Short mmCIF file of C-alpha atoms in Angstrom, two decimals:
data_model
loop_
_atom_site.label_atom_id
_atom_site.label_comp_id
_atom_site.label_asym_id
_atom_site.label_seq_id
_atom_site.Cartn_x
_atom_site.Cartn_y
_atom_site.Cartn_z
CA UNK A 13 -36.84 13.55 45.86
CA UNK A 14 -35.38 12.20 49.41
CA UNK A 15 -33.28 8.51 49.19
CA UNK A 16 -32.26 6.33 52.26
CA UNK A 17 -28.43 6.81 51.67
CA UNK A 18 -27.20 8.01 48.01
CA UNK A 19 -24.71 5.19 46.49
CA UNK A 20 -22.78 5.75 43.02
CA UNK A 21 -22.73 3.43 40.63
CA UNK A 22 -21.52 4.11 37.64
CA UNK A 23 -22.50 0.78 35.16
CA UNK A 24 -20.17 2.32 32.25
CA UNK A 25 -19.06 0.54 29.21
CA UNK A 26 -16.15 2.04 27.44
CA UNK A 27 -13.18 1.02 25.19
CA UNK A 28 -11.07 2.02 23.57
CA UNK A 29 -10.10 2.25 19.27
CA UNK A 30 -6.37 1.68 19.64
CA UNK A 31 -3.82 4.08 17.82
CA UNK A 32 -2.39 2.64 14.32
CA UNK A 33 0.50 3.10 11.90
CA UNK A 34 -0.90 3.12 8.30
CA UNK A 35 2.86 4.53 6.69
CA UNK A 36 4.63 1.03 5.13
CA UNK A 37 8.55 0.99 5.27
CA UNK A 38 8.32 4.30 6.81
CA UNK A 39 12.06 2.95 8.84
CA UNK A 40 13.81 2.02 5.06
CA UNK A 41 14.31 -1.27 5.95
CA UNK A 42 13.54 -2.78 3.70
CA UNK A 43 14.47 -2.02 -0.61
CA UNK A 44 13.46 -3.69 -3.50
CA UNK A 45 17.45 -2.87 -4.60
CA UNK A 46 19.99 -0.16 -3.16
CA UNK A 47 17.65 2.16 -5.59
CA UNK A 48 14.31 1.72 -4.26
CA UNK A 49 12.96 1.85 -0.94
CA UNK A 50 9.83 -1.30 -1.26
CA UNK A 51 6.09 0.25 -1.04
CA UNK A 52 7.31 3.93 -1.94
CA UNK A 53 5.80 5.02 -4.95
CA UNK A 54 8.57 7.72 -5.94
CA UNK A 55 12.39 7.09 -4.45
CA UNK A 56 14.21 10.08 -7.09
CA UNK A 57 17.78 10.36 -6.96
CA UNK A 58 17.10 7.03 -4.60
CA UNK A 59 20.18 5.49 -2.29
CA UNK A 60 20.03 2.65 0.73
CA UNK A 61 22.25 4.40 3.63
CA UNK A 62 23.50 2.46 5.86
CA UNK A 63 25.62 4.47 7.62
CA UNK A 64 23.91 7.19 8.55
CA UNK A 65 20.66 6.39 10.05
CA UNK A 66 18.20 7.47 12.44
CA UNK A 67 17.00 3.93 13.68
CA UNK A 68 16.96 1.07 12.78
CA UNK A 69 19.97 -0.70 9.76
CA UNK A 70 19.13 1.20 6.81
CA UNK A 71 18.22 4.88 5.89
CA UNK A 72 17.58 6.81 2.53
CA UNK A 73 20.40 9.52 1.10
CA UNK A 74 18.29 12.12 -0.72
CA UNK A 75 19.84 14.05 -3.49
CA UNK A 76 18.86 17.70 -3.93
CA UNK A 77 17.39 18.78 -7.42
CA UNK A 78 13.72 19.23 -6.36
CA UNK A 79 13.60 15.50 -6.44
CA UNK A 80 10.98 14.12 -3.86
CA UNK A 81 10.76 10.55 -2.00
CA UNK A 82 6.86 9.28 -1.59
CA UNK A 83 3.56 7.22 -0.61
CA UNK A 84 0.11 7.53 -1.41
CA UNK A 85 -1.82 6.03 1.95
CA UNK A 86 -5.01 4.36 0.94
CA UNK A 87 -8.33 3.93 3.76
CA UNK A 88 -7.66 7.31 5.92
CA UNK A 89 -11.05 7.97 8.22
CA UNK A 90 -12.23 11.63 7.47
CA UNK A 91 -12.44 13.86 11.00
CA UNK A 92 -9.64 11.25 12.71
CA UNK A 93 -6.84 12.92 13.51
CA UNK A 94 -3.03 11.32 12.72
CA UNK A 95 0.36 12.03 13.26
CA UNK A 96 2.72 12.83 10.94
CA UNK A 97 6.30 12.49 11.32
CA UNK A 98 9.75 11.71 9.64
CA UNK A 99 13.07 12.05 10.69
CA UNK A 100 15.95 13.84 8.41
CA UNK A 101 19.88 15.28 8.53
CA UNK A 102 21.46 17.44 5.82
CA UNK A 103 24.49 16.15 5.21
CA UNK A 104 27.63 18.36 6.42
CA UNK A 105 28.80 20.96 3.80
CA UNK A 106 25.35 20.92 1.19
CA UNK A 107 22.87 22.49 0.91
CA UNK A 108 22.52 26.64 1.98
CA UNK A 109 20.09 26.58 3.81
CA UNK A 110 16.97 25.76 1.86
CA UNK A 111 17.06 22.26 1.66
CA UNK A 112 14.63 20.03 3.05
CA UNK A 113 10.98 20.22 2.59
CA UNK A 114 8.19 18.78 3.64
CA UNK A 115 5.18 18.06 0.78
CA UNK A 116 2.53 15.87 2.07
CA UNK A 117 -1.57 17.10 1.06
CA UNK A 118 -5.27 15.20 1.90
CA UNK A 119 -5.70 13.54 -0.83
CA UNK A 120 -10.44 13.01 -1.79
CA UNK A 121 -11.68 11.29 -4.90
CA UNK A 122 -12.09 15.04 -7.10
CA UNK A 123 -8.60 15.65 -6.51
CA UNK A 124 -5.82 17.72 -3.62
CA UNK A 125 -7.02 19.17 -0.77
CA UNK A 126 -5.65 21.97 0.20
CA UNK A 127 -5.95 21.75 4.05
CA UNK A 128 -3.24 21.55 6.52
CA UNK A 129 -1.00 23.50 3.87
CA UNK A 130 0.90 25.61 6.76
CA UNK A 131 2.15 21.92 8.79
CA UNK A 132 2.12 19.87 5.74
CA UNK A 133 3.97 21.69 3.23
CA UNK A 134 6.89 22.53 5.89
CA UNK A 135 6.25 24.35 8.58
CA UNK A 136 4.54 27.90 8.25
CA UNK A 137 5.19 26.76 5.23
CA UNK A 138 8.69 26.60 4.37
CA UNK A 139 12.03 24.04 4.94
CA UNK A 140 12.37 22.27 6.94
CA UNK A 141 15.58 23.79 10.05
CA UNK A 142 18.74 22.21 9.05
CA UNK A 143 19.97 22.37 12.75
CA UNK A 144 23.41 22.72 12.23
CA UNK A 145 23.12 18.79 11.11
CA UNK A 146 22.18 16.65 13.69
CA UNK A 147 19.13 13.98 13.44
CA UNK A 148 16.70 16.32 14.15
CA UNK A 149 12.80 15.20 13.86
CA UNK A 150 9.67 16.95 12.29
CA UNK A 151 6.35 16.22 13.57
CA UNK A 152 2.80 17.74 12.86
CA UNK A 153 -0.89 15.72 14.24
CA UNK A 154 -3.73 17.10 11.61
CA UNK A 155 -7.44 15.82 11.72
CA UNK A 156 -8.43 14.34 8.41
CA UNK A 157 -10.70 16.77 6.00
CA UNK A 158 -14.52 15.31 5.91
CA UNK A 159 -13.30 14.87 1.60
CA UNK A 160 -10.25 13.10 2.34
CA UNK A 161 -9.82 9.14 1.46
CA UNK A 162 -5.85 8.85 1.12
CA UNK A 163 -3.54 11.19 2.49
CA UNK A 164 0.14 11.91 0.99
CA UNK A 165 3.36 11.60 1.76
CA UNK A 166 5.94 13.23 -0.05
CA UNK A 167 9.60 14.77 1.53
CA UNK A 168 11.25 16.25 -0.59
CA UNK A 169 15.60 17.35 -1.25
CA UNK A 170 16.87 20.51 -3.05
CA UNK A 171 19.95 21.40 -5.85
CA UNK A 172 23.01 21.11 -3.43
CA UNK A 173 22.04 19.39 -0.67
CA UNK A 174 21.88 15.92 0.78
CA UNK A 175 19.79 14.66 3.02
CA UNK A 176 18.85 11.42 4.84
CA UNK A 177 15.72 10.50 5.77
CA UNK A 178 14.82 7.52 8.55
CA UNK A 179 11.66 7.21 9.99
CA UNK A 180 8.75 8.42 8.49
CA UNK A 181 5.41 7.25 9.73
CA UNK A 182 1.95 8.09 9.40
CA UNK A 183 -0.23 7.33 13.30
CA UNK A 184 -3.85 7.33 13.16
CA UNK A 185 -4.35 8.21 17.43
CA UNK A 186 -6.57 6.28 19.10
CA UNK A 187 -10.25 7.59 19.59
CA UNK A 188 -12.34 6.92 22.02
CA UNK A 189 -14.94 4.96 22.09
CA UNK A 190 -18.96 6.19 23.15
CA UNK A 191 -19.42 4.98 27.24
CA UNK A 192 -22.63 5.75 29.31
CA UNK A 193 -23.54 5.40 32.51
CA UNK A 194 -26.55 5.54 35.45
CA UNK A 195 -25.23 8.33 37.78
CA UNK A 196 -28.26 7.84 39.85
CA UNK A 197 -30.49 5.85 41.06
CA UNK A 198 -26.95 2.98 41.61
CA UNK A 199 -27.76 0.12 41.37
CA UNK A 200 -29.71 -1.27 44.47
CA UNK A 201 -30.54 1.54 46.10
CA UNK A 202 -33.61 3.08 47.80
CA UNK A 203 -35.41 5.84 46.37
CA UNK A 204 -38.03 7.51 48.63
CA UNK A 205 -41.48 7.87 46.88
CA UNK A 206 -42.92 7.33 43.79
CA UNK A 207 -41.50 9.75 41.80
CA UNK A 208 -37.22 9.55 40.40
CA UNK A 209 -34.66 11.15 38.11
CA UNK A 210 -33.04 9.71 36.98
CA UNK A 211 -29.70 10.77 36.10
CA UNK A 212 -26.61 9.90 32.98
CA UNK A 213 -23.74 10.37 31.43
CA UNK A 214 -23.13 10.29 28.16
CA UNK A 215 -19.34 10.63 27.18
CA UNK A 216 -17.77 10.75 23.65
CA UNK A 217 -21.14 10.42 21.86
CA UNK A 218 -23.42 13.93 20.80
CA UNK A 219 -27.40 13.20 21.68
CA UNK A 220 -29.27 15.04 19.15
CA UNK A 221 -32.35 14.79 17.59
CA UNK A 222 -30.93 13.97 13.89
CA UNK A 223 -28.74 16.39 13.83
CA UNK A 224 -25.10 14.67 16.01
CA UNK A 225 -24.56 11.27 17.02
CA UNK A 226 -27.47 9.62 17.61
CA UNK A 227 -29.62 9.76 20.57
CA UNK A 228 -31.13 7.32 23.49
CA UNK A 229 -33.32 5.05 23.48
CA UNK A 230 -34.43 3.75 27.30
CA UNK A 231 -37.57 1.34 28.94
CA UNK A 232 -38.16 0.87 32.26
CA UNK A 233 -39.56 -2.68 33.81
CA UNK A 234 -38.75 -3.98 30.15
CA UNK A 235 -41.09 -1.71 28.24
CA UNK A 236 -41.39 -0.84 25.08
CA UNK A 237 -37.88 2.37 24.43
CA UNK A 238 -38.49 5.52 24.81
CA UNK A 239 -36.85 7.60 22.79
CA UNK A 240 -34.56 10.80 24.05
CA UNK A 241 -32.70 13.59 22.12
CA UNK A 242 -31.05 14.67 25.22
CA UNK A 243 -28.61 14.24 28.53
CA UNK A 244 -31.20 15.33 30.91
CA UNK A 245 -31.94 13.81 33.20
CA UNK A 246 -34.94 11.40 33.05
CA UNK A 247 -38.22 11.40 34.58
CA UNK A 248 -40.38 8.65 35.47
CA UNK A 249 -43.58 9.02 37.34
CA UNK A 250 -46.12 7.55 39.80
CA UNK A 251 -43.70 4.88 39.68
CA UNK A 252 -45.65 1.77 42.04
CA UNK A 253 -43.99 0.83 45.64
CA UNK A 254 -41.07 -1.83 45.19
CA UNK A 255 -38.29 -2.76 42.33
CA UNK A 256 -37.71 -1.87 38.75
CA UNK A 257 -34.83 -1.33 36.36
CA UNK A 258 -33.96 1.37 34.03
CA UNK A 259 -32.11 -0.04 30.18
CA UNK A 260 -30.27 3.02 28.38
CA UNK A 261 -28.92 2.59 25.36
CA UNK A 262 -27.13 4.87 22.88
CA UNK A 263 -28.76 4.48 19.54
CA UNK A 264 -27.50 6.42 15.92
CA UNK A 265 -29.66 8.33 14.31
CA UNK A 266 -32.11 5.69 12.73
CA UNK A 267 -32.55 3.89 15.77
CA UNK A 268 -29.78 0.71 15.24
CA UNK A 269 -27.53 -0.30 18.12
CA UNK A 270 -24.19 1.21 17.48
CA UNK A 271 -22.76 -1.18 16.01
CA UNK A 272 -20.95 -2.62 19.72
CA UNK A 273 -24.37 -1.77 21.94
CA UNK A 274 -23.59 0.99 24.62
CA UNK A 275 -25.92 -0.22 27.28
CA UNK A 276 -26.20 0.86 31.26
CA UNK A 277 -28.75 -0.94 33.12
CA UNK A 278 -29.83 0.21 36.65
CA UNK A 279 -32.55 -1.82 39.13
CA UNK A 280 -33.26 0.18 42.09
CA UNK A 281 -36.03 0.36 44.59
CA UNK A 282 -38.99 2.75 44.96
CA UNK A 283 -40.75 2.92 49.29
#
């Protein structure tokens, strides 16, 4: 297939789902009273602290004895990425090095899940480093298991230690939405002959026949939709000479448009 000139014009629809903080009062700025931080289901041996803080005006002073501070976070989306983060500081002169620990887990209707235990129950399943009594961040990014619908965030302080905690976070990472482009022929292209290969670019969407995110529908010159189950070029044959248009759309496995429709159109000429 020859062209008088080559003009590659990507006709793209791309959106981005922005990240979101889903933990409540992770900065400990709100307290029901001096020993009860707002929105936490457990806050054992906890006191509002206004001197030793990492950010803002408050932190949580936690006195050990295998005591917990915990919150259950609902609305988890399986397959999405979440960054778990906290800041902590072990009070000088307390503890023995095995003082503080993150103790989180995914939750499903059937009960607690064991996925990601190596990082959700401490670095390599161990205690948080004392780190010379300095404010220290622990963070990890994990993917929600297929059956997860909630996340249980917990920290523990062990006997003999006093730990200050601040700036807890469970952050749902942004996800690029599906996108679709017609790479060639570009809008306004002239194509020699009556056979045209239409080249596509599909991003963030797996195309297959019932085993992936969905597939492709395309129509030529407003005709009936044709199903396509791969991203190979679309071979159009026997076109009349003149102007033509092709409309391409990503659809789900039941042939329905996506919640946010993703389409691309190119109008070209054959000669």
